[in-house]
Amino acid sequence: QQPTTLARRDGKRNESSHTHIKKDLSKQTSNHRNPPLQTTITVLTMGPIATAIKSAIANKKSNDTKEIADPSVPPATDDDAKDTDARQGRSCCGCLCDMRRAVMIMSIIAIILNGAAIGLNYWSIDETKDDVRENHKLTDEQKDSNLDDLDSLFLALAILSSVAIPILFMAVWGGLQFQKRWVLPIILYMPVNLIITITLNYRVQGDVNDYDYRVGSVIGLTVGVFFAEYAYVSFYREVANGILSEETYAREEQSCCCLLPLSSPM
């Protein structure tokens, strides 16, 4: 009976071990089919985070390739484009022409006038010298002194005009090339020339009775210098501020007559 009892005990043990093995297998199977709660929460949490990260990366790439409009800056309109194309510089005397053309025209006229002034002064002073010689109220010493004063006046005026001519050519070149530095010398020289010319003429008029320097001459010369300075200074400022340049001249060009276009420098 003992062997039979041992065999029964071994059978029960084997059945118990088989039962434990089946339970372990069923737990593992249920774990695979039904994952733990922590794993489920992790998956549910990481899903939206991953989606948000992908969306942020996509937005960054989009921002790098495309400029986003600033809501504080109003969008450009047709009126803004019209304002950009409108003239920004001055017109000579308010309606005549642009300042580049004014500088060139005034400089050419001034070159002609200064060249003619040398001849006109020679003719005018020579007539005055004849009057001095024929003035019987003057002694020979007075006549010689007056003639010397007139010769000195002519020489001084001729030098002033001769110096002005090349400076005016520089201004013409500055207008052609949109270069303000070539216009600066005439801006500085014209007031000096005006003051010296008026001073010399009045000084000779006080020494030579037959020499007449009228107020009209002073007014005419002063007005001419004023308008020329207005054009030169305006051109200088517009070039310095970038209003007048080779790139903008198509916008700034203006002429009251049928002169040749000057849209590009020579």
XYZ file of N, CA and C in Angstrom, residues 22-266:
735
model
N -0.234 26.618 -15.792
C -1.347 27.135 -16.580
C -1.749 28.527 -16.116
N -1.755 28.736 -14.768
C -2.104 30.069 -14.253
C -1.107 31.136 -14.705
N 0.215 30.785 -14.657
C 1.246 31.750 -15.102
C 1.076 32.078 -16.567
N 0.814 31.055 -17.393
C 0.631 31.297 -18.826
C -0.593 32.160 -19.088
N -1.645 31.903 -18.327
C -2.854 32.711 -18.530
C -2.631 34.167 -18.126
N -1.818 34.393 -17.037
C -1.492 35.784 -16.627
C -0.696 36.506 -17.693
N 0.330 35.756 -18.246
C 1.145 36.388 -19.290
C 0.299 36.728 -20.508
N -0.603 35.795 -20.842
C -1.464 36.051 -22.006
C -2.373 37.238 -21.759
N -2.927 37.327 -20.546
C -3.800 38.463 -20.232
C -3.035 39.768 -20.194
N -1.748 39.690 -19.755
C -0.923 40.911 -19.758
C -0.692 41.403 -21.172
N -0.465 40.454 -22.119
C -0.275 40.872 -23.506
C -1.557 41.434 -24.085
N -2.665 40.797 -23.746
C -3.929 41.275 -24.303
C -4.387 42.562 -23.625
N -4.240 42.653 -22.325
C -4.659 43.839 -21.565
C -3.429 44.453 -20.895
N -2.759 45.435 -21.525
C -1.554 46.037 -20.947
C -1.870 46.719 -19.634
N -0.850 46.933 -18.810
C -1.068 47.581 -17.507
C -1.606 48.982 -17.672
N -2.217 49.531 -16.631
C -2.811 50.870 -16.657
C -1.762 51.949 -16.885
N -0.553 51.810 -16.292
C 0.504 52.815 -16.441
C 0.929 52.948 -17.891
N 1.073 51.779 -18.575
C 1.463 51.828 -20.000
C 0.396 52.519 -20.818
N -0.850 52.234 -20.511
C -1.953 52.863 -21.250
C -1.964 54.369 -21.054
N -1.745 54.825 -19.811
C -1.719 56.272 -19.538
C -0.562 56.934 -20.269
N 0.611 56.276 -20.292
C 1.784 56.839 -20.957
C 1.535 57.029 -22.439
N 0.940 56.004 -23.071
C 0.655 56.095 -24.508
C -0.349 57.196 -24.785
N -1.398 57.258 -23.939
C -2.412 58.292 -24.155
C -1.851 59.695 -23.954
N -0.879 59.861 -23.036
C -0.288 61.173 -22.757
C 0.702 61.593 -23.839
N 1.551 60.671 -24.283
C 2.590 60.986 -25.269
C 2.011 61.253 -26.647
N 0.836 60.729 -26.931
C 0.248 60.959 -28.255
C 0.029 62.426 -28.554
N -0.716 63.167 -27.709
C -0.914 64.610 -27.962
C 0.387 65.399 -27.923
N 1.319 65.018 -27.034
C 2.603 65.743 -26.963
C 3.368 65.590 -28.264
N 3.417 64.355 -28.779
C 4.120 64.137 -30.044
C 3.474 64.921 -31.167
N 2.132 64.967 -31.168
C 1.435 65.736 -32.195
C 1.754 67.224 -32.099
N 1.820 67.742 -30.855
C 2.143 69.165 -30.655
C 3.563 69.473 -31.107
N 4.514 68.565 -30.831
C 5.909 68.773 -31.241
C 6.017 68.802 -32.762
N 5.334 67.861 -33.415
C 5.359 67.846 -34.876
C 4.761 69.123 -35.450
N 3.678 69.593 -34.853
C 3.047 70.827 -35.335
C 3.965 72.029 -35.159
N 4.694 72.091 -34.022
C 5.627 73.205 -33.786
C 6.764 73.193 -34.787
N 7.292 72.022 -35.092
C 8.387 71.918 -36.071
C 7.903 72.362 -37.455
N 6.688 71.940 -37.821
C 6.149 72.336 -39.121
C 5.952 73.845 -39.207
N 5.465 74.471 -38.113
C 5.292 75.929 -38.109
C 6.605 76.660 -38.222
N 7.647 76.153 -37.559
C 8.963 76.787 -37.630
C 9.514 76.749 -39.047
N 9.368 75.621 -39.715
C 9.836 75.532 -41.096
C 9.058 76.484 -41.990
N 7.765 76.577 -41.726
C 6.947 77.493 -42.524
C 7.348 78.941 -42.300
N 7.705 79.301 -41.060
C 8.129 80.668 -40.765
C 9.478 80.990 -41.390
N 10.341 79.983 -41.488
C 11.660 80.219 -42.086
C 11.571 80.475 -43.575
N 10.616 79.859 -44.230
C 10.515 79.986 -45.683
C 9.570 81.081 -46.129
N 8.721 81.556 -45.239
C 7.732 82.565 -45.612
C 7.686 83.650 -44.558
N 7.771 84.900 -44.996
C 7.756 86.039 -44.066
C 6.333 86.283 -43.602
N 6.187 86.382 -42.286
C 4.875 86.618 -41.700
C 4.667 88.121 -41.571
N 3.544 88.631 -42.038
C 3.267 90.066 -41.996
C 3.068 90.519 -40.564
N 3.669 91.690 -40.271
C 3.528 92.266 -38.941
C 2.166 92.944 -38.838
N 1.322 92.526 -37.893
C -0.013 93.145 -37.824
C 0.025 94.613 -37.462
N 1.129 95.080 -36.855
C 1.214 96.498 -36.484
C 1.535 97.384 -37.675
N 2.048 96.797 -38.775
C 2.386 97.570 -39.970
C 1.261 97.425 -40.975
N 0.656 98.515 -41.408
C -0.447 98.395 -42.367
C 0.063 97.941 -43.719
N -0.713 97.179 -44.440
C -0.273 96.717 -45.757
C -0.145 97.873 -46.738
N 0.763 97.686 -47.709
C 0.977 98.714 -48.724
C -0.251 98.849 -49.601
N -0.539 100.075 -49.977
C -1.699 100.355 -50.818
C -1.252 101.011 -52.108
N -2.185 101.202 -53.004
C -1.878 101.870 -54.265
C -1.476 103.317 -54.045
N -2.042 103.947 -53.005
C -1.675 105.334 -52.712
C -0.217 105.447 -52.317
N 0.291 104.441 -51.554
C 1.705 104.455 -51.181
C 2.586 104.347 -52.399
N 2.212 103.518 -53.349
C 2.998 103.377 -54.573
C 3.002 104.680 -55.364
N 1.854 105.362 -55.383
C 1.804 106.645 -56.088
C 2.693 107.672 -55.407
N 2.703 107.686 -54.057
C 3.549 108.631 -53.341
C 5.028 108.367 -53.609
N 5.399 107.087 -53.733
C 6.792 106.755 -54.012
C 7.205 107.238 -55.390
N 6.301 107.178 -56.359
C 6.608 107.594 -57.720
C 6.520 109.101 -57.904
N 5.983 109.838 -56.952
C 5.836 111.284 -57.084
C 7.181 111.978 -56.900
N 7.339 113.151 -57.504
C 8.565 113.935 -57.370
C 8.727 114.385 -55.928
N 9.957 114.327 -55.436
C 10.261 114.744 -54.075
C 11.128 115.990 -54.037
N 11.784 116.313 -55.140
C 12.674 117.466 -55.186
C 11.938 118.745 -55.539
N 12.673 119.838 -55.465
C 12.107 121.141 -55.799
C 12.148 121.379 -57.303
N 11.332 122.335 -57.704
C 11.377 122.844 -59.067
C 11.942 124.252 -59.024
N 12.799 124.572 -59.960
C 13.402 125.906 -59.986
C 12.312 126.955 -60.173
N 12.274 127.921 -59.263
C 11.267 128.982 -59.260
C 9.859 128.415 -59.144
N 9.732 127.198 -58.628
C 8.436 126.613 -58.367
C 7.808 125.853 -59.507
N 8.231 126.112 -60.762
C 7.536 125.452 -61.878
C 8.404 125.237 -63.116
N 9.645 125.691 -63.117
C 10.411 125.688 -64.364
C 11.029 124.330 -64.678
N 11.984 123.893 -63.872
C 12.688 122.648 -64.171
C 13.286 122.095 -62.881
N 13.807 120.870 -62.977
C 14.449 120.265 -61.818
C 15.777 120.959 -61.534
N 16.323 120.737 -60.334
C 17.505 121.463 -59.900
C 18.780 121.040 -60.640
N 18.816 119.826 -61.117
C 19.979 119.424 -61.909
C 20.035 120.217 -63.208
N 18.914 120.301 -63.884
C 18.858 121.061 -65.132
C 19.093 122.550 -64.866
N 18.559 123.053 -63.734
C 18.749 124.462 -63.398
C 20.224 124.785 -63.179
N 20.934 123.896 -62.490
C 22.366 124.106 -62.250
C 23.128 124.169 -63.565
N 22.828 123.264 -64.458
C 23.550 123.225 -65.725
C 23.235 124.439 -66.591
N 21.953 124.810 -66.672
C 21.576 125.958 -67.508
C 22.151 127.250 -66.944
N 22.010 127.439 -65.624
C 22.546 128.663 -65.016
C 24.057 128.745 -65.142
N 24.728 127.630 -65.024
C 26.185 127.634 -65.129
C 26.633 128.003 -66.546
N 25.947 127.445 -67.545
C 26.303 127.771 -68.937
C 26.042 129.244 -69.219
N 24.907 129.755 -68.742
C 24.613 131.184 -68.924
C 25.658 132.041 -68.220
N 26.047 131.643 -67.009
C 27.048 132.411 -66.251
C 28.408 132.375 -66.937
N 28.758 131.272 -67.564
C 30.032 131.199 -68.305
C 30.022 132.215 -69.442
N 28.901 132.263 -70.166
C 28.788 133.219 -71.271
C 28.841 134.657 -70.751
N 28.128 134.928 -69.649
C 28.096 136.286 -69.103
C 29.458 136.723 -68.576
N 30.185 135.815 -67.933
C 31.505 136.185 -67.430
C 32.488 136.420 -68.562
N 32.382 135.618 -69.616
C 33.236 135.884 -70.781
C 32.892 137.210 -71.421
N 31.576 137.493 -71.535
C 31.172 138.770 -72.120
C 31.515 139.931 -71.203
N 31.508 139.699 -69.882
C 31.795 140.778 -68.929
C 33.217 141.302 -69.103
N 34.142 140.425 -69.461
C 35.527 140.887 -69.655
C 35.581 141.900 -70.796
N 34.897 141.563 -71.904
C 34.876 142.499 -73.026
C 34.083 143.759 -72.716
N 32.939 143.629 -72.056
C 32.121 144.799 -71.731
C 32.826 145.724 -70.747
N 33.493 145.147 -69.753
C 34.232 145.985 -68.799
C 35.377 146.721 -69.481
N 36.036 146.051 -70.385
C 37.127 146.711 -71.114
C 36.582 147.895 -71.911
N 35.460 147.692 -72.601
C 34.867 148.757 -73.408
C 34.371 149.896 -72.508
N 33.695 149.581 -71.398
C 33.159 150.609 -70.511
C 34.275 151.404 -69.848
N 35.288 150.717 -69.353
C 36.388 151.409 -68.663
C 37.216 152.210 -69.655
N 37.330 151.719 -70.873
C 38.091 152.476 -71.880
C 37.392 153.788 -72.219
N 36.056 153.773 -72.282
C 35.322 155.020 -72.507
C 35.513 155.987 -71.337
N 35.504 155.429 -70.120
C 35.716 156.279 -68.946
C 37.116 156.880 -68.966
N 38.073 156.149 -69.424
C 39.447 156.664 -69.511
C 39.524 157.819 -70.508
N 38.756 157.723 -71.595
C 38.718 158.847 -72.550
C 38.117 160.084 -71.902
N 37.079 159.871 -71.087
C 36.471 161.016 -70.401
C 37.460 161.656 -69.432
N 38.263 160.844 -68.773
C 39.260 161.374 -67.838
C 40.303 162.189 -68.586
N 40.731 161.730 -69.703
C 41.749 162.454 -70.476
C 41.221 163.796 -70.978
N 39.918 163.823 -71.283
C 39.328 165.047 -71.815
C 38.825 165.990 -70.720
N 38.936 165.593 -69.490
C 38.482 166.430 -68.387
C 39.559 167.471 -68.071
N 39.257 168.709 -68.421
C 40.238 169.778 -68.235
C 40.300 170.275 -66.795
N 39.382 169.849 -65.970
C 39.414 170.265 -64.580
C 40.463 169.498 -63.769
N 40.955 168.440 -64.326
C 41.908 167.601 -63.615
C 43.331 167.951 -64.021
N 44.193 167.849 -63.084
C 45.612 168.047 -63.388
C 46.159 166.759 -64.008
N 47.368 166.890 -64.526
C 47.972 165.697 -65.133
C 48.189 164.586 -64.104
N 48.548 164.960 -62.919
C 48.749 163.946 -61.872
C 47.420 163.248 -61.520
N 46.339 164.015 -61.450
C 45.030 163.444 -61.155
C 44.564 162.519 -62.283
N 44.839 162.962 -63.500
C 44.470 162.109 -64.626
C 45.228 160.782 -64.583
N 46.503 160.856 -64.326
C 47.302 159.623 -64.255
C 46.822 158.711 -63.121
N 46.470 159.322 -62.005
C 45.978 158.527 -60.874
C 44.650 157.851 -61.215
N 43.750 158.610 -61.865
C 42.462 158.034 -62.245
C 42.621 156.922 -63.279
N 43.504 157.119 -64.212
C 43.737 156.098 -65.231
C 44.313 154.822 -64.609
N 45.199 155.000 -63.644
C 45.744 153.825 -62.949
C 44.659 153.073 -62.176
N 43.774 153.829 -61.538
C 42.669 153.190 -60.806
C 41.755 152.406 -61.751
N 41.480 152.975 -62.910
C 40.629 152.291 -63.870
C 41.305 151.032 -64.428
N 42.593 151.127 -64.686
C 43.318 149.937 -65.157
C 43.315 148.833 -64.098
N 43.511 149.226 -62.843
C 43.501 148.240 -61.753
C 42.119 147.601 -61.614
N 41.068 148.417 -61.786
C 39.712 147.889 -61.693
C 39.453 146.866 -62.795
N 39.833 147.212 -64.016
C 39.614 146.273 -65.115
C 40.372 144.963 -64.879
N 41.612 145.068 -64.424
C 42.405 143.864 -64.177
C 41.754 142.988 -63.093
N 41.278 143.607 -62.025
C 40.654 142.850 -60.935
C 39.371 142.170 -61.396
N 38.534 142.915 -62.147
C 37.291 142.323 -62.639
C 37.561 141.200 -63.637
N 38.588 141.371 -64.462
C 38.935 140.328 -65.432
C 39.415 139.067 -64.715
N 40.171 139.243 -63.636
C 40.640 138.076 -62.867
C 39.467 137.359 -62.219
N 38.531 138.127 -61.636
C 37.354 137.510 -61.005
C 36.548 136.699 -62.016
N 36.347 137.246 -63.210
C 35.594 136.526 -64.235
C 36.368 135.313 -64.742
N 37.680 135.455 -64.880
C 38.499 134.345 -65.370
C 38.517 133.181 -64.375
N 38.504 133.491 -63.090
C 38.456 132.436 -62.070
C 37.078 131.784 -62.037
N 36.041 132.574 -62.267
C 34.681 132.042 -62.197
C 34.391 131.054 -63.327
N 34.966 131.267 -64.501
C 34.632 130.432 -65.660
C 34.983 128.955 -65.432
N 36.202 128.600 -65.023
C 36.467 127.166 -64.786
C 35.651 126.587 -63.626
N 35.368 127.411 -62.607
C 34.536 126.917 -61.503
C 33.124 126.620 -61.989
N 32.637 127.427 -62.929
C 31.312 127.180 -63.494
C 31.310 125.920 -64.361
N 32.391 125.668 -65.073
C 32.499 124.415 -65.827
C 32.465 123.214 -64.873
N 33.076 123.366 -63.718
C 33.009 122.300 -62.712
C 31.564 122.058 -62.263
N 30.798 123.146 -62.125
C 29.398 122.995 -61.718
C 28.592 122.271 -62.792
N 28.868 122.569 -64.061
C 28.179 121.864 -65.147
C 28.489 120.367 -65.077
N 29.757 120.040 -64.859
C 30.146 118.638 -64.744
C 29.488 117.974 -63.532
N 29.415 118.697 -62.427
C 28.756 118.155 -61.248
C 27.288 117.865 -61.488
N 26.615 118.747 -62.258
C 25.221 118.485 -62.591
C 25.065 117.270 -63.486
N 25.942 117.114 -64.439
C 25.875 115.961 -65.339
C 26.075 114.649 -64.589
N 26.990 114.644 -63.643
C 27.375 113.414 -62.947
C 26.702 113.236 -61.582
N 25.793 114.134 -61.212
C 25.129 114.069 -59.903
C 26.162 114.098 -58.771
N 27.182 114.954 -58.902
C 28.257 115.041 -57.919
C 28.208 116.402 -57.240
N 27.852 116.408 -55.966
C 27.701 117.676 -55.247
C 29.029 118.360 -54.985
N 30.118 117.598 -54.900
C 31.413 118.217 -54.585
C 31.900 119.146 -55.704
N 31.454 118.908 -56.939
C 31.853 119.782 -58.039
C 31.049 121.083 -58.049
N 29.947 121.115 -57.322
C 29.110 122.317 -57.256
C 29.473 123.175 -56.041
N 30.086 122.572 -55.048
C 30.430 123.304 -53.828
C 31.335 124.510 -54.087
N 32.362 124.438 -54.972
C 33.216 125.623 -55.183
C 32.459 126.860 -55.661
N 31.509 126.688 -56.574
C 30.779 127.860 -57.055
C 29.839 128.402 -55.986
N 29.342 127.525 -55.110
C 28.504 127.990 -53.999
C 29.302 128.928 -53.095
N 30.562 128.604 -52.855
C 31.410 129.433 -51.987
C 31.955 130.652 -52.719
N 32.194 130.524 -54.016
C 32.874 131.596 -54.750
C 31.939 132.749 -55.104
N 30.692 132.459 -55.450
C 29.814 133.523 -55.949
C 29.574 134.638 -54.927
N 29.310 134.365 -53.657
C 29.168 135.488 -52.715
C 30.448 136.301 -52.565
N 31.597 135.624 -52.579
C 32.871 136.339 -52.482
C 33.065 137.232 -53.702
N 32.774 136.692 -54.870
C 32.889 137.463 -56.109
C 31.976 138.681 -56.072
N 30.763 138.505 -55.585
C 29.810 139.612 -55.519
C 30.316 140.724 -54.613
N 30.781 140.362 -53.436
C 31.243 141.372 -52.473
C 32.460 142.129 -53.012
N 33.415 141.398 -53.582
C 34.623 142.049 -54.111
C 34.274 142.961 -55.281
N 33.393 142.513 -56.160
C 33.024 143.316 -57.333
C 32.360 144.623 -56.921
N 31.409 144.558 -56.004
C 30.718 145.778 -55.564
C 31.683 146.715 -54.843
N 32.537 146.150 -53.987
C 33.487 146.980 -53.228
C 34.457 147.704 -54.150
N 35.021 147.022 -55.122
C 35.981 147.640 -56.040
C 35.330 148.738 -56.879
N 34.126 148.468 -57.370
C 33.467 149.469 -58.212
C 33.138 150.738 -57.433
N 32.643 150.583 -56.215
C 32.329 151.780 -55.428
C 33.596 152.515 -54.987
N 34.659 151.785 -54.774
C 35.902 152.445 -54.395
C 36.439 153.288 -55.548
N 36.396 152.748 -56.749
C 36.872 153.502 -57.920
C 35.935 154.671 -58.212
N 34.630 154.489 -58.011
C 33.699 155.582 -58.232
C 33.990 156.762 -57.298
N 34.423 156.449 -56.075
C 34.765 157.533 -55.154
C 36.044 158.249 -55.534
N 36.954 157.568 -56.234
C 38.230 158.192 -56.605
C 38.182 158.844 -57.981
N 37.381 158.306 -58.874
C 37.312 158.807 -60.256
C 35.942 159.442 -60.463
N 35.932 160.739 -60.701
C 34.661 161.460 -60.837
C 33.903 161.050 -62.098
N 34.607 160.645 -63.124
C 33.951 160.307 -64.385
C 33.429 158.857 -64.431
N 33.682 158.101 -63.374
C 33.219 156.707 -63.349
C 31.908 156.636 -62.577
N 30.899 156.012 -63.207
C 29.567 155.942 -62.601
C 29.161 154.464 -62.455
N 29.065 154.017 -61.215
C 28.599 152.656 -60.926
C 27.231 152.786 -60.278
N 26.202 152.447 -61.042
C 24.841 152.727 -60.622
C 24.289 151.649 -59.681
N 23.278 152.059 -58.942
C 22.633 151.143 -58.005
C 21.955 149.994 -58.749
N 21.461 150.279 -59.938
C 20.823 149.235 -60.730
C 21.764 148.075 -61.030
N 23.027 148.396 -61.231
C 24.016 147.346 -61.484
C 24.173 146.447 -60.255
N 24.169 147.071 -59.084
C 24.294 146.310 -57.838
C 23.080 145.408 -57.642
N 21.896 145.947 -57.871
C 20.672 145.165 -57.674
C 20.624 143.992 -58.655
N 20.908 144.274 -59.917
C 20.867 143.213 -60.921
C 21.862 142.096 -60.620
N 23.075 142.465 -60.237
C 24.089 141.465 -59.917
C 23.706 140.665 -58.681
N 23.157 141.328 -57.677
C 22.768 140.640 -56.445
C 21.624 139.659 -56.683
N 20.632 140.072 -57.445
C 19.498 139.190 -57.737
C 19.963 137.965 -58.532
N 20.848 138.180 -59.501
C 21.369 137.052 -60.286
C 22.124 136.051 -59.426
N 22.952 136.564 -58.527
C 23.706 135.670 -57.635
C 22.759 134.932 -56.688
N 21.722 135.621 -56.212
C 20.778 134.984 -55.289
C 20.085 133.789 -55.956
N 19.581 133.964 -57.169
C 18.897 132.868 -57.851
C 19.858 131.729 -58.195
N 21.079 132.079 -58.568
C 22.057 131.035 -58.861
C 22.393 130.242 -57.601
N 22.585 130.945 -56.482
C 22.866 130.256 -55.223
C 21.693 129.369 -54.800
N 20.485 129.838 -55.043
C 19.296 129.034 -54.727
C 19.324 127.707 -55.476
N 19.671 127.754 -56.751
C 19.715 126.523 -57.547
C 20.859 125.624 -57.114
N 22.032 126.208 -56.891
C 23.200 125.397 -56.516
C 23.018 124.731 -55.152
N 22.545 125.488 -54.183
C 22.363 124.938 -52.832
C 21.265 123.872 -52.828
N 20.185 124.100 -53.563
C 19.112 123.109 -53.629
C 19.611 121.821 -54.267
N 20.376 121.945 -55.343
C 20.950 120.752 -55.974
C 21.869 120.014 -55.007
N 22.705 120.756 -54.302
C 23.638 120.139 -53.348
C 22.879 119.360 -52.274
N 21.835 119.939 -51.728
C 21.075 119.287 -50.661
C 20.310 118.070 -51.178
N 19.734 118.176 -52.358
C 18.972 117.045 -52.888
C 19.881 115.860 -53.203
N 21.066 116.127 -53.710
C 22.018 115.036 -53.956
C 22.476 114.437 -52.631
N 22.760 115.296 -51.651
C 23.217 114.809 -50.351
C 22.148 113.968 -49.658
N 20.872 114.296 -49.835
C 19.784 113.570 -49.191
C 19.299 112.375 -50.006
N 19.896 112.142 -51.166
C 19.500 111.002 -51.981
C 18.248 111.225 -52.805
N 17.724 112.445 -52.809
C 16.525 112.731 -53.602
C 16.863 112.765 -55.085
N 18.016 113.340 -55.407
C 18.435 113.506 -56.794
C 19.655 112.637 -57.042
N 19.492 111.641 -57.887
C 20.590 110.737 -58.225
C 20.316 110.138 -59.595
N 21.282 109.373 -60.064
C 21.103 108.737 -61.369
C 19.906 107.787 -61.366
N 19.668 107.115 -60.216
C 18.569 106.158 -60.127
C 17.211 106.846 -60.020
N 17.166 108.030 -59.403
C 15.887 108.699 -59.164
C 15.581 109.796 -60.171
N 16.490 110.063 -61.107
C 16.282 111.227 -61.974
C 15.110 111.028 -62.928
N 14.819 109.776 -63.292
C 13.646 109.548 -64.138
C 12.378 110.027 -63.445
N 12.359 109.959 -62.118
C 11.221 110.442 -61.347
C 11.277 111.951 -61.143
N 12.474 112.509 -60.975
C 12.631 113.918 -60.625
C 12.722 114.836 -61.834
N 12.926 114.289 -62.998
C 13.163 115.126 -64.182
C 11.949 115.997 -64.488
N 12.233 117.267 -64.774
C 11.178 118.221 -65.123
C 11.775 119.306 -65.995
N 11.028 119.722 -66.999
C 11.515 120.776 -67.886
C 10.329 121.579 -68.390
N 10.508 122.885 -68.469
C 9.441 123.751 -68.951
C 9.572 124.008 -70.442
N 10.592 123.454 -71.064
C 10.814 123.678 -72.489
C 11.159 122.346 -73.153
N 11.452 122.369 -74.409
C 11.669 121.137 -75.168
C 13.157 120.824 -75.293
N 13.897 120.978 -74.204
C 15.309 120.633 -74.249
C 15.480 119.130 -74.304
N 16.675 118.684 -74.695
C 16.949 117.268 -74.782
C 16.855 116.635 -73.403
N 16.382 115.387 -73.301
C 16.298 114.727 -71.991
C 17.676 114.468 -71.412
N 17.751 114.510 -70.092
C 19.021 114.297 -69.390
C 18.883 113.155 -68.382
N 18.182 112.084 -68.762
C 17.873 111.019 -67.819
C 19.090 110.242 -67.374
N 20.178 110.292 -68.113
C 21.382 109.552 -67.722
C 22.571 110.479 -67.835
N 23.561 110.333 -66.916
C 24.747 111.186 -66.947
C 25.612 110.872 -68.139
N 26.385 111.855 -68.584
C 27.291 111.665 -69.727
C 28.644 111.193 -69.235
